[in-house]
Short mmCIF file of C-alpha atoms in Angstrom, two decimals:
data_model
loop_
_atom_site.label_atom_id
_atom_site.label_comp_id
_atom_site.label_asym_id
_atom_site.label_seq_id
_atom_site.Cartn_x
_atom_site.Cartn_y
_atom_site.Cartn_z
CA MET A 16 0.00 0.00 0.00
CA GLU A 17 1.39 3.38 -1.03
CA LEU A 18 1.49 5.84 1.85
CA LYS A 19 0.14 9.35 1.53
CA GLU A 20 2.61 12.21 1.88
CA TYR A 21 1.40 13.14 5.37
CA GLN A 22 1.60 9.49 6.46
CA GLN A 23 5.21 9.35 5.30
CA GLY A 24 5.77 12.51 7.35
CA VAL A 25 4.33 10.82 10.45
CA LEU A 26 6.65 7.86 10.07
CA SER A 27 9.63 10.10 9.36
CA LYS A 28 8.98 11.88 12.67
CA LEU A 29 8.70 8.48 14.38
CA ASP A 30 12.04 7.42 12.88
CA ARG A 31 13.74 10.45 14.38
CA TYR A 32 12.07 9.84 17.74
CA LEU A 33 13.26 6.23 17.81
CA THR A 34 16.80 7.25 16.86
CA VAL A 35 17.02 9.80 19.66
CA LEU A 36 15.30 7.44 22.10
CA GLN A 37 17.86 4.73 21.38
CA GLU A 38 20.73 7.17 21.85
CA GLN A 39 19.34 8.41 25.18
CA ARG A 40 18.67 4.87 26.41
CA GLU A 41 22.18 3.73 25.51
CA GLN A 42 23.67 6.71 27.34
CA ALA A 43 21.55 5.86 30.39
CA GLU A 44 22.63 2.21 30.24
CA ASP A 45 26.28 3.20 29.92
CA PHE A 46 25.93 5.43 32.99
CA VAL A 47 24.35 2.60 35.02
CA GLU A 48 27.11 0.22 33.96
CA PHE A 49 29.79 2.76 34.91
CA GLN A 50 28.25 3.35 38.33
CA GLN A 51 27.99 -0.37 38.96
CA SER A 52 31.65 -0.80 38.05
CA LYS A 53 32.37 1.65 40.90
CA GLY A 54 30.28 -0.40 43.28
CA LYS A 55 27.46 2.14 43.24
CA THR A 56 23.78 1.71 42.38
CA ALA A 57 22.05 3.70 39.65
CA THR A 58 18.85 3.64 37.59
CA LEU A 59 18.18 4.36 33.95
CA GLY A 60 16.48 7.59 34.88
CA ASP A 61 13.95 9.32 32.64
CA TYR A 62 15.57 8.89 29.24
CA CYS A 63 12.11 9.20 27.64
CA ARG A 64 11.75 12.77 28.92
CA GLU A 65 15.27 13.59 27.76
CA THR A 66 14.35 12.31 24.31
CA TRP A 67 11.30 14.57 24.27
CA ASP A 68 13.34 17.57 25.37
CA GLN A 69 15.87 16.98 22.59
CA LEU A 70 13.14 16.76 19.94
CA ASN A 71 11.67 19.96 21.33
CA ALA A 72 15.08 21.64 21.04
CA GLU A 73 15.20 20.45 17.42
CA ARG A 74 11.76 22.03 16.86
CA LEU A 75 10.31 18.70 15.76
CA LEU A 76 7.34 18.62 18.13
CA PRO A 77 3.96 19.96 17.03
CA TYR A 78 2.30 23.01 18.49
CA LEU A 79 -1.08 22.34 20.08
CA TYR A 80 -3.55 24.87 21.36
CA HIS A 81 -4.47 25.53 24.98
CA GLY A 82 -7.23 28.03 24.39
CA ASP A 83 -5.79 30.45 21.83
CA GLN A 84 -2.17 29.85 22.79
CA PRO A 85 0.00 27.49 20.70
CA VAL A 86 2.26 25.44 22.96
CA VAL A 87 4.38 22.31 22.92
CA ALA A 88 2.91 20.09 25.61
CA PRO A 89 5.44 19.04 28.27
CA HIS A 90 6.37 15.39 28.42
CA LEU A 91 4.26 13.21 30.70
CA THR A 92 6.33 10.38 32.11
CA ARG A 93 4.62 7.05 32.71
CA HIS A 94 6.19 4.29 34.78
CA ASP A 95 5.51 0.58 34.56
CA GLY A 96 5.02 -1.78 37.48
CA LEU A 97 8.80 -2.15 37.77
CA GLY A 98 9.32 1.60 38.14
CA LEU A 99 10.84 1.99 34.66
CA SER A 100 10.06 4.90 32.37
CA ILE A 101 7.85 3.82 29.46
CA PRO A 102 8.41 5.29 25.99
CA ASN A 103 4.89 6.57 25.24
CA ILE A 104 3.83 8.72 22.31
CA CYS A 105 0.64 9.65 20.49
CA PHE A 106 -0.22 10.12 16.83
CA LYS A 107 -2.95 12.76 16.56
CA VAL A 108 -4.65 11.73 13.31
CA PRO A 109 -8.18 12.71 12.22
CA THR A 110 -10.85 10.10 11.64
CA GLY A 111 -10.36 8.68 8.16
CA GLY A 112 -6.65 9.45 8.22
CA GLY A 113 -5.51 5.83 8.38
CA LYS A 114 -4.76 5.38 12.09
CA THR A 115 -4.63 1.58 11.82
CA LEU A 116 -2.35 1.78 8.79
CA LEU A 117 -0.02 4.10 10.68
CA ALA A 118 -0.12 1.84 13.73
CA THR A 119 0.97 -1.24 11.78
CA ALA A 120 3.66 0.72 9.94
CA ALA A 121 4.87 2.14 13.26
CA LEU A 122 4.95 -1.33 14.84
CA GLU A 123 7.21 -2.50 12.06
CA ARG A 124 9.68 0.28 12.87
CA VAL A 125 9.45 -0.10 16.66
CA GLN A 126 10.03 -3.84 16.48
CA THR A 127 12.81 -3.94 13.91
CA ASP A 128 14.55 -0.56 14.21
CA TYR A 129 14.30 0.12 17.94
CA PHE A 130 14.01 -3.25 19.69
CA LYS A 131 15.94 -5.09 16.96
CA ARG A 132 13.60 -8.04 17.16
CA GLN A 133 10.80 -9.47 15.07
CA LEU A 134 9.08 -11.51 17.75
CA GLY A 135 7.28 -11.00 21.06
CA LEU A 136 3.81 -9.82 21.97
CA VAL A 137 1.83 -6.78 20.87
CA LEU A 138 -1.22 -5.84 22.94
CA TRP A 139 -3.67 -3.96 20.72
CA VAL A 140 -6.25 -2.21 22.92
CA VAL A 141 -9.55 -0.95 21.48
CA PRO A 142 -12.44 0.82 23.25
CA SER A 143 -15.49 -0.97 21.85
CA GLU A 144 -16.80 -4.15 20.28
CA ALA A 145 -17.44 -2.42 16.95
CA ILE A 146 -13.84 -1.28 16.61
CA TYR A 147 -12.67 -4.68 17.89
CA ARG A 148 -14.53 -6.51 15.12
CA GLN A 149 -13.32 -4.13 12.44
CA THR A 150 -9.68 -4.33 13.54
CA TRP A 151 -9.80 -8.12 13.89
CA LYS A 152 -11.21 -8.49 10.39
CA GLN A 153 -8.41 -6.37 8.94
CA LEU A 154 -5.56 -8.03 10.83
CA ALA A 155 -6.89 -11.56 10.31
CA ASN A 156 -7.03 -11.16 6.51
CA ARG A 157 -3.66 -12.27 5.15
CA GLU A 158 -4.29 -10.29 1.96
CA HIS A 159 -4.95 -7.03 3.79
CA PRO A 160 -2.12 -4.44 3.71
CA TYR A 161 -2.19 -4.12 7.52
CA ARG A 162 -1.61 -7.83 8.00
CA GLN A 163 1.08 -7.83 5.34
CA MET A 164 2.97 -5.11 7.22
CA LEU A 165 2.88 -7.25 10.36
CA GLU A 166 4.04 -10.26 8.38
CA ARG A 167 6.95 -8.23 7.06
CA ALA A 168 7.83 -7.02 10.56
CA SER A 169 7.85 -10.58 11.89
CA GLY A 170 9.45 -12.39 8.99
CA GLY A 171 6.13 -14.05 8.21
CA ARG A 172 5.46 -15.28 11.75
CA VAL A 173 2.26 -13.58 12.96
CA LYS A 174 -0.07 -15.22 15.45
CA LEU A 175 -3.34 -13.34 16.10
CA LEU A 176 -4.83 -13.84 19.56
CA GLU A 177 -7.91 -13.01 21.60
CA LYS A 178 -7.90 -12.84 25.38
CA GLY A 179 -9.55 -16.26 25.67
CA ASP A 180 -6.90 -18.01 23.59
CA ALA A 181 -4.24 -20.18 25.15
CA PHE A 182 -0.65 -19.66 24.03
CA THR A 183 2.77 -20.65 25.25
CA ARG A 184 6.17 -19.12 25.90
CA ARG A 185 7.35 -20.81 22.71
CA ASP A 186 4.67 -18.91 20.76
CA VAL A 187 5.88 -15.56 22.09
CA GLU A 188 9.54 -16.41 21.59
CA GLY A 189 9.01 -17.78 18.07
CA GLN A 190 6.31 -15.53 16.61
CA LEU A 191 4.93 -12.01 16.69
CA CYS A 192 1.80 -12.56 18.76
CA VAL A 193 -0.77 -9.78 18.35
CA MET A 194 -3.51 -9.86 20.97
CA LEU A 195 -6.64 -7.74 20.56
CA LEU A 196 -8.19 -6.63 23.82
CA MET A 197 -11.20 -4.46 24.61
CA LEU A 198 -10.29 -1.88 27.23
CA PRO A 199 -13.39 -2.53 29.42
CA SER A 200 -12.30 -6.16 29.84
CA ALA A 201 -9.02 -5.10 31.46
CA ALA A 202 -9.61 -1.76 33.15
CA ARG A 203 -11.96 -1.87 36.12
CA LYS A 204 -11.36 -0.88 39.70
CA SER A 205 -12.25 -4.35 40.94
CA LYS A 206 -10.02 -6.35 38.63
CA GLU A 207 -10.48 -9.54 40.66
CA THR A 208 -13.76 -10.06 38.83
CA LEU A 209 -12.12 -10.00 35.42
CA ARG A 210 -11.12 -13.22 33.70
CA LEU A 211 -7.91 -11.54 32.53
CA PHE A 212 -6.56 -11.56 36.10
CA ARG A 213 -7.79 -14.97 37.25
CA ASP A 214 -5.57 -18.00 37.74
CA SER A 215 -6.52 -20.03 34.68
CA GLY A 216 -3.98 -22.84 34.58
CA ARG A 217 -3.60 -22.27 30.82
CA PHE A 218 -0.22 -20.53 30.89
CA THR A 219 1.97 -23.00 32.75
CA SER A 220 4.92 -22.54 30.35
CA PHE A 221 5.44 -18.98 31.63
CA PHE A 222 5.71 -19.88 35.31
CA PRO A 223 7.77 -22.16 37.56
CA ILE A 224 6.00 -25.25 38.84
CA GLU A 225 3.76 -24.38 41.76
CA ASP A 226 5.66 -26.28 44.47
CA ASP A 227 9.06 -24.82 43.50
CA SER A 228 9.02 -22.12 46.14
CA GLU A 229 12.54 -20.91 45.41
CA ALA A 230 11.85 -20.40 41.71
CA ASN A 231 8.56 -18.63 42.44
CA ARG A 232 10.24 -16.27 44.89
CA ALA A 233 13.00 -15.54 42.39
CA LEU A 234 10.42 -14.69 39.73
CA LEU A 235 8.52 -12.45 42.14
CA ASN A 236 11.74 -10.67 43.09
CA LYS A 237 12.43 -10.06 39.40
CA VAL A 238 8.87 -8.93 38.58
CA PRO A 239 7.40 -7.69 41.88
CA ASN A 240 4.04 -6.55 40.48
CA LEU A 241 2.91 -10.08 39.65
CA ASP A 242 -0.43 -10.99 41.24
CA GLN A 243 -0.33 -13.72 43.88
CA ASN A 244 -3.08 -16.10 44.90
CA ASP A 245 -5.04 -15.12 47.98
CA LEU A 246 -3.89 -17.16 50.99
CA ALA A 247 -7.44 -17.86 52.09
CA ASP A 248 -8.20 -19.35 48.68
CA LEU A 249 -5.31 -21.76 49.25
CA GLY A 250 -6.68 -22.94 52.59
CA PHE A 251 -4.41 -20.95 54.92
CA ALA A 252 -5.95 -19.48 58.04
CA GLU A 253 -5.83 -15.75 58.64
CA GLY A 254 -2.51 -14.71 60.17
CA VAL A 255 -0.69 -17.82 58.92
CA VAL A 256 2.22 -17.02 56.59
CA PRO A 257 3.11 -19.99 54.36
CA ASP A 258 6.66 -20.80 53.37
CA SER A 259 5.74 -20.96 49.69
CA VAL A 260 4.79 -18.23 47.23
CA SER A 261 1.89 -18.79 44.87
CA ILE A 262 1.91 -16.67 41.72
CA LYS A 263 -1.33 -16.54 39.76
CA GLN A 264 -1.04 -18.19 36.37
CA SER A 265 -3.22 -15.52 34.76
CA LEU A 266 -3.11 -13.73 31.43
CA GLY A 267 -2.50 -10.49 33.32
CA ASN A 268 0.65 -11.95 34.83
CA VAL A 269 1.78 -13.31 31.46
CA LEU A 270 1.55 -9.80 30.03
CA ARG A 271 3.65 -8.46 32.90
CA LEU A 272 6.30 -11.10 32.21
CA VAL A 273 6.56 -10.70 28.43
CA ARG A 274 6.38 -6.87 28.52
CA PRO A 275 4.29 -6.22 25.39
CA VAL A 276 4.40 -3.34 22.97
CA VAL A 277 1.01 -1.67 23.46
CA VAL A 278 -1.11 0.02 20.81
CA ILE A 279 -4.07 2.01 22.16
CA ASP A 280 -6.70 2.84 19.55
CA GLU A 281 -8.87 5.87 20.42
CA GLY A 282 -6.34 6.70 23.13
CA HIS A 283 -8.47 9.57 24.50
CA LYS A 284 -10.84 6.92 25.86
CA ALA A 285 -8.11 5.48 28.07
CA TYR A 286 -7.48 8.51 30.28
CA SER A 287 -9.03 7.31 33.51
CA ASP A 288 -6.71 6.47 36.39
CA THR A 289 -7.86 2.86 36.25
CA ALA A 290 -7.23 2.51 32.51
CA ARG A 291 -3.82 4.17 32.67
CA ASP A 292 -2.70 2.22 35.74
CA THR A 293 -3.88 -1.07 34.22
CA ILE A 294 -2.00 -0.58 30.96
CA ALA A 295 1.16 0.66 32.70
CA GLY A 296 0.85 -2.32 35.07
CA PHE A 297 1.37 -4.70 32.14
CA ASN A 298 5.00 -3.50 32.13
CA PRO A 299 4.91 -2.40 28.48
CA ARG A 300 8.10 -1.85 26.53
CA PHE A 301 6.47 0.87 24.45
CA ILE A 302 3.05 2.56 24.22
CA LEU A 303 1.67 4.03 21.00
CA GLU A 304 -1.61 5.92 21.27
CA LEU A 305 -3.78 6.80 18.29
CA SER A 306 -6.40 9.51 18.65
CA ALA A 307 -8.16 12.22 16.71
CA THR A 308 -8.63 14.26 19.90
CA PRO A 309 -5.93 13.49 22.49
CA ASN A 310 -5.96 15.31 25.79
CA THR A 311 -3.18 17.87 26.13
CA ASN A 312 -4.27 19.81 29.19
CA SER A 313 -4.30 17.59 32.26
CA LYS A 314 -2.36 15.06 34.27
CA HIS A 315 -3.63 12.47 31.78
CA GLN A 316 -2.30 14.19 28.69
CA SER A 317 -0.81 12.37 25.73
CA ASN A 318 2.68 12.97 24.41
CA VAL A 319 1.64 14.08 20.92
CA LEU A 320 4.54 13.41 18.58
CA VAL A 321 2.69 14.30 15.39
CA ASN A 322 -0.42 16.38 14.73
CA VAL A 323 -2.08 15.73 11.37
CA PRO A 324 -4.58 18.48 10.51
CA GLY A 325 -7.75 17.88 8.54
CA ALA A 326 -6.30 19.96 5.71
CA ASP A 327 -3.75 17.18 5.06
CA LEU A 328 -6.58 14.71 4.47
CA LYS A 329 -8.31 17.23 2.22
CA ASP A 330 -5.14 17.78 0.18
CA GLU A 331 -4.67 14.02 -0.21
CA GLU A 332 -8.31 13.59 -1.35
CA MET A 333 -9.11 11.37 1.63
CA ILE A 334 -12.40 13.11 2.50
CA LYS A 335 -15.47 14.53 0.77
CA LEU A 336 -15.79 18.29 1.02
CA PRO A 337 -17.67 20.54 1.33
CA ILE A 338 -20.32 19.21 3.71
CA ASN A 339 -23.67 20.46 2.42
CA VAL A 340 -26.30 20.93 5.12
CA ILE A 341 -29.85 20.91 3.75
CA ASN A 342 -32.50 21.86 6.30
CA GLU A 343 -36.16 21.62 5.28
CA GLY A 344 -38.29 24.00 7.31
CA LYS A 345 -41.56 22.26 6.49
CA GLY A 346 -42.91 18.85 5.61
CA GLY A 347 -41.50 16.83 8.51
CA TRP A 348 -39.35 13.73 8.41
CA LYS A 349 -41.03 12.17 5.39
CA HIS A 350 -40.21 15.13 3.20
CA THR A 351 -36.63 15.09 4.53
CA LEU A 352 -36.30 11.41 3.64
CA THR A 353 -37.76 12.16 0.21
CA LEU A 354 -35.06 14.77 -0.40
CA ALA A 355 -32.37 12.34 0.70
CA HIS A 356 -33.79 9.67 -1.60
CA SER A 357 -33.76 12.10 -4.53
CA LYS A 358 -30.12 12.96 -3.79
CA GLN A 359 -29.21 9.25 -3.70
CA GLN A 360 -30.75 8.74 -7.12
CA GLU A 361 -28.95 11.79 -8.49
CA LEU A 362 -25.63 10.57 -7.07
CA GLU A 363 -26.17 7.06 -8.40
CA ARG A 364 -26.73 8.40 -11.92
CA ALA A 365 -23.53 10.42 -11.61
CA ALA A 366 -21.69 7.36 -10.28
CA LEU A 367 -22.82 5.20 -13.19
CA ALA A 368 -21.68 7.81 -15.69
CA PHE A 369 -18.36 8.07 -13.86
CA GLN A 370 -17.94 4.28 -13.91
CA ASN A 371 -18.57 4.18 -17.65
CA GLU A 372 -15.81 6.74 -18.11
CA THR A 373 -13.21 5.46 -15.67
CA GLY A 374 -14.15 1.93 -14.60
CA ARG A 375 -14.25 3.00 -10.92
CA TYR A 376 -17.27 1.60 -9.10
CA ILE A 377 -19.18 3.74 -6.58
CA ARG A 378 -22.65 3.02 -5.14
CA PRO A 379 -23.82 6.03 -3.08
CA ILE A 380 -25.42 5.13 0.27
CA VAL A 381 -27.67 7.19 2.56
CA LEU A 382 -27.47 6.73 6.34
CA VAL A 383 -30.89 7.28 7.90
CA ARG A 384 -30.83 8.20 11.58
CA VAL A 385 -34.10 7.43 13.38
CA GLU A 386 -35.36 7.95 16.95
CA ARG A 387 -36.46 4.43 17.84
CA THR A 388 -35.49 0.84 17.04
CA GLY A 389 -36.62 -2.49 18.47
CA LYS A 390 -39.96 -4.24 18.14
CA GLU A 391 -41.40 -2.88 21.39
CA GLN A 392 -40.48 0.77 20.83
CA ARG A 393 -42.75 1.87 18.00
CA ASP A 394 -44.21 4.82 19.92
CA ALA A 395 -46.56 7.32 18.35
CA GLY A 396 -44.83 10.55 17.36
CA LEU A 397 -41.29 9.12 17.31
CA VAL A 398 -39.73 7.97 14.05
CA HIS A 399 -39.07 4.23 14.22
CA ALA A 400 -36.70 2.28 11.99
CA GLU A 401 -39.65 0.39 10.52
CA ASP A 402 -41.42 3.68 9.76
CA ALA A 403 -38.45 4.77 7.68
CA ARG A 404 -38.18 1.37 5.98
CA GLU A 405 -41.87 1.33 5.08
CA TYR A 406 -41.79 4.88 3.73
CA LEU A 407 -38.75 4.16 1.58
CA ARG A 408 -40.27 0.94 0.26
CA ASP A 409 -43.96 1.75 -0.04
CA GLN A 410 -43.95 5.47 -0.87
CA LEU A 411 -40.62 6.06 -2.59
CA GLY A 412 -40.37 2.72 -4.38
CA VAL A 413 -37.04 1.61 -2.96
CA LYS A 414 -36.49 -2.13 -3.34
CA GLU A 415 -36.48 -4.12 -0.11
CA GLU A 416 -33.00 -5.49 -0.83
CA HIS A 417 -31.65 -1.93 -1.07
CA ILE A 418 -32.51 -1.24 2.59
CA ARG A 419 -30.74 -2.53 5.68
CA LEU A 420 -31.20 -2.00 9.41
CA LYS A 421 -28.11 -1.60 11.58
CA THR A 422 -29.20 -1.51 15.22
CA SER A 423 -28.17 -3.15 18.47
CA SER A 424 -30.87 -5.79 17.98
CA ASP A 425 -31.05 -6.03 14.18
CA ASP A 426 -27.81 -6.19 12.24
CA GLU A 427 -28.92 -6.81 8.68
CA LEU A 428 -25.51 -5.76 7.37
CA ALA A 429 -23.66 -8.50 9.24
CA ASP A 430 -20.34 -8.97 7.42
CA GLU A 431 -21.57 -7.81 4.02
CA ASP A 432 -18.88 -6.14 1.89
CA LEU A 433 -20.54 -2.83 1.09
CA LEU A 434 -17.82 -1.91 -1.41
CA SER A 435 -18.51 -4.98 -3.55
CA PRO A 436 -20.47 -4.54 -6.81
CA THR A 437 -22.56 -7.52 -5.71
CA SER A 438 -23.91 -5.59 -2.72
CA SER A 439 -27.27 -3.90 -3.29
CA VAL A 440 -27.35 -1.63 -0.22
CA ARG A 441 -28.40 1.98 -0.82
CA PHE A 442 -30.02 2.91 2.52
CA ILE A 443 -28.86 2.01 6.03
CA ILE A 444 -31.27 2.79 8.88
CA THR A 445 -29.77 3.17 12.34
CA LYS A 446 -29.95 5.00 15.62
CA ASP A 447 -26.63 4.69 17.45
CA ALA A 448 -24.98 1.58 15.97
CA LEU A 449 -22.87 3.53 13.46
CA ARG A 450 -21.44 6.13 15.82
CA GLU A 451 -17.98 4.57 15.88
CA GLY A 452 -16.00 1.72 14.44
CA TRP A 453 -17.87 1.75 11.13
CA ASP A 454 -16.52 3.31 7.99
CA CYS A 455 -17.82 2.97 4.46
CA PRO A 456 -16.60 5.45 1.83
CA PHE A 457 -19.74 4.83 -0.22
CA ALA A 458 -21.78 6.61 2.49
CA TYR A 459 -22.54 10.01 0.97
CA ALA A 460 -25.54 11.38 2.81
CA LEU A 461 -26.87 11.50 6.35
CA ALA A 462 -30.62 11.98 6.84
CA VAL A 463 -31.51 12.88 10.44
CA LEU A 464 -35.20 12.13 11.03
CA SER A 465 -35.43 13.74 14.45
CA ARG A 466 -36.21 17.29 15.40
CA THR A 467 -35.19 17.15 19.07
CA THR A 468 -31.91 15.24 18.90
CA ALA A 469 -30.67 16.42 15.50
CA THR A 470 -27.70 18.42 16.75
CA THR A 471 -26.41 15.47 18.79
CA ALA A 472 -26.85 13.13 15.83
CA LEU A 473 -24.98 15.51 13.53
CA THR A 474 -22.10 15.77 15.96
CA GLN A 475 -21.83 12.02 16.50
CA MET A 476 -22.39 10.74 12.96
CA ILE A 477 -20.87 13.24 10.55
CA GLY A 478 -17.63 11.26 10.45
CA ARG A 479 -19.43 8.32 8.88
CA VAL A 480 -20.01 10.12 5.55
CA LEU A 481 -16.65 11.87 5.14
CA ARG A 482 -14.41 9.20 3.62
CA GLN A 483 -13.68 9.50 -0.08
CA PRO A 484 -14.14 6.30 -2.11
CA HIS A 485 -10.76 4.79 -2.97
CA ALA A 486 -9.14 7.80 -1.20
CA GLU A 487 -9.17 9.59 -4.54
CA ALA A 488 -11.32 12.44 -5.80
CA THR A 489 -13.48 11.75 -8.85
CA GLY A 490 -13.41 15.23 -10.38
CA VAL A 491 -17.21 15.11 -10.39
CA SER A 492 -18.32 17.77 -7.90
CA ALA A 493 -21.45 15.90 -6.78
CA LEU A 494 -19.39 12.79 -6.00
CA ASP A 495 -16.63 14.67 -4.21
CA GLU A 496 -18.98 16.24 -1.64
CA CYS A 497 -21.23 14.88 1.12
CA TYR A 498 -24.71 15.80 2.28
CA VAL A 499 -26.66 16.19 5.50
CA PHE A 500 -30.46 16.40 5.56
CA THR A 501 -32.41 17.72 8.56
CA PHE A 502 -35.79 19.33 9.12
CA ASP A 503 -37.17 22.17 11.20
CA GLN A 504 -33.78 23.07 12.66
CA ASP A 505 -32.10 26.34 13.39
CA VAL A 506 -29.68 26.40 10.50
CA THR A 507 -26.90 27.98 12.52
CA ALA A 508 -27.29 25.34 15.23
CA ALA A 509 -27.26 22.56 12.64
CA ILE A 510 -24.08 23.88 11.02
CA ASN A 511 -22.45 24.29 14.42
CA GLY A 512 -23.41 20.70 15.23
CA VAL A 513 -21.63 19.50 12.10
CA ARG A 514 -18.61 21.68 12.92
CA LYS A 515 -18.52 20.25 16.44
CA GLY A 516 -18.56 16.80 14.85
CA LEU A 517 -15.57 17.77 12.72
CA GLU A 518 -13.79 18.96 15.84
CA ASP A 519 -14.49 15.63 17.54
CA GLU A 520 -13.06 13.86 14.49
CA GLY A 521 -9.85 15.91 14.72
CA MET A 522 -10.67 18.23 11.81
CA SER A 523 -11.58 21.53 13.45
CA ASP A 524 -9.46 23.34 10.85
CA LEU A 525 -12.04 22.39 8.20
CA ALA A 526 -14.97 24.17 9.88
CA SER A 527 -15.30 26.57 6.95
CA SER A 528 -16.08 23.61 4.68
CA VAL A 529 -19.57 23.26 6.18
CA THR A 530 -22.12 25.13 4.09
CA SER A 531 -25.88 25.65 4.18
CA VAL A 532 -27.77 24.76 1.00
CA ASP A 533 -31.30 25.83 0.08
CA PRO A 534 -33.51 22.71 -0.20
CA GLY A 535 -34.98 24.12 -3.38
CA THR A 536 -31.60 24.00 -5.14
CA CYS A 537 -30.53 20.62 -3.83
#
C-alpha cells in the first residue's frame, strides 16, 4: 500500500524519535554500567523525557492549542510496574486518516529498528466491540495491507490472539503474537472479577511449577508486580504465613512477564486512572496511542509526537468536502427522507456515468438516523426504523433489498462487503450503531429524522459520511462532496453541530467547509 505524503511525514517523525530514544537509552545504560563498576547503584532515569526535550530543542514537536495559545505540551512520564520509564507517544490523526495503517507501519519500525527483534507480543487495545470486530477483520485477513505489514515485521510469523486463547512461551519467543483486547475487559477498579486476572492454569509454560518455592520467589523478586493467589483461597488461616509463594497463572501476569508493545486505539478513551494504571501495570516496553482528539491539558495528557490536521486529508483527497447541510423548514421527516432519496438517485446516476468513463465503481449510500429501534419501541410521534423502511419501500419505491437495518438488535448488514459490486445496499437505517468503528466510503448522505436530537446526531455521525471512495477524488463535484439532511432546525445550530462533529473527528481546521444549502436548489 502506497502511503500518503502526510503518512510518510508521520513515520519520518517516528524514525527520528526512535533514533534519539535509542541514543538516550544507551547513554543511560552506559551510565548505570559505569556506576555499577564503581560499586554504586544507579537507575536508567527518565531517558524518555530527555528524548522529548531533545526533539523539542530540534523544533520537531507539534504546536497544540491551549485556548488560543500554541504550545508544545510538556512530556508526561509514565512508569511501569517495575518503576521503569515507558516510551509513550501519540499520533494525533483525524478520523479517516488511516490510524490503523499508521499503527501497523509504526509497529514494524518499533520492532525492527528500535528493539531489533521481530518476535514478542503486541497488545492492541480498542475501546469498543465495533472497533474490535473491524480491527480483527483487517488483521486476520492475510491479503490485507495491515496484516502484510505485520508479516513483514515478523518475517512471516504472525499469530493473532484473543484474550480467551491459550498460548505458550514458545509462541511468544518464536512468533509475533498480536492480541486484541477491549479496554473494558481489562480496566476496572475491581479487577479480581475480570477473567484476565484470574488464575486459569492455561499458561503454565510462563511460570515455575507451583511447588518450587525458590523459583517462584526468584520470579517475584524479578517482577514484583505479579499478582499472587489469595492465601485464604489456598486454605491458609488468617494470620498464617506460608513458606511458599503462589503466583497466579493468569493472562494479566503473562503480560507483565513478556512486557508487550502496546497500541491504544482511540487513546483519548483510556485517560481514567484505572485505565492508565492497568495498561502501565502490564510493564509495556512501548506505548503508541492513536487519537483524533488526544488530551493535552491535564495530568492524563498524551505525548503528541505528530499532529495531522484535517487539511492534510483534504489535500490528499481522503475526505469529501464541502459538507452540504440541507434543512427543510416544512414537511417533517417524510419530506426530509424524500429529499435524501432524490439525492441518492442523483448521485447514483452520476456514479454510473463516472464508472462508464473510468471503470471506478461507486454506489452512493444514505445513512438514515431514526429515533427508535426495536420491536417494542414503536411509539406514536417518534420515528421508528420500521417507519423509515416502510416509507422508503412503499412510498418512494425503494427495493427491499436496497434497505438494511443496523441496530443493536437487528444487524442486517452482518459482514456484508458494502464496497462490492454484488452488494445492493443503498439505505442504512440506524440509531446509534454507526457512531464509531464503522466506515464505508460509499456513504454520501446523512438523513436525520429527528427534530429534538438532531444536533447530537450531527455531531456524533458526521464522520461516517466523510471518507472519499478509494481515497481519490473523482473530479465530479457531486461525487466529491457529502450531504446532510435535517428538518425544522435552526440552520446555525445545525451547522455548528456539524462543525462540532468535525472537531471531535480531529478536523476543526475544516470548519469553513460546512455550508448551508437551500432545499430548493438541492
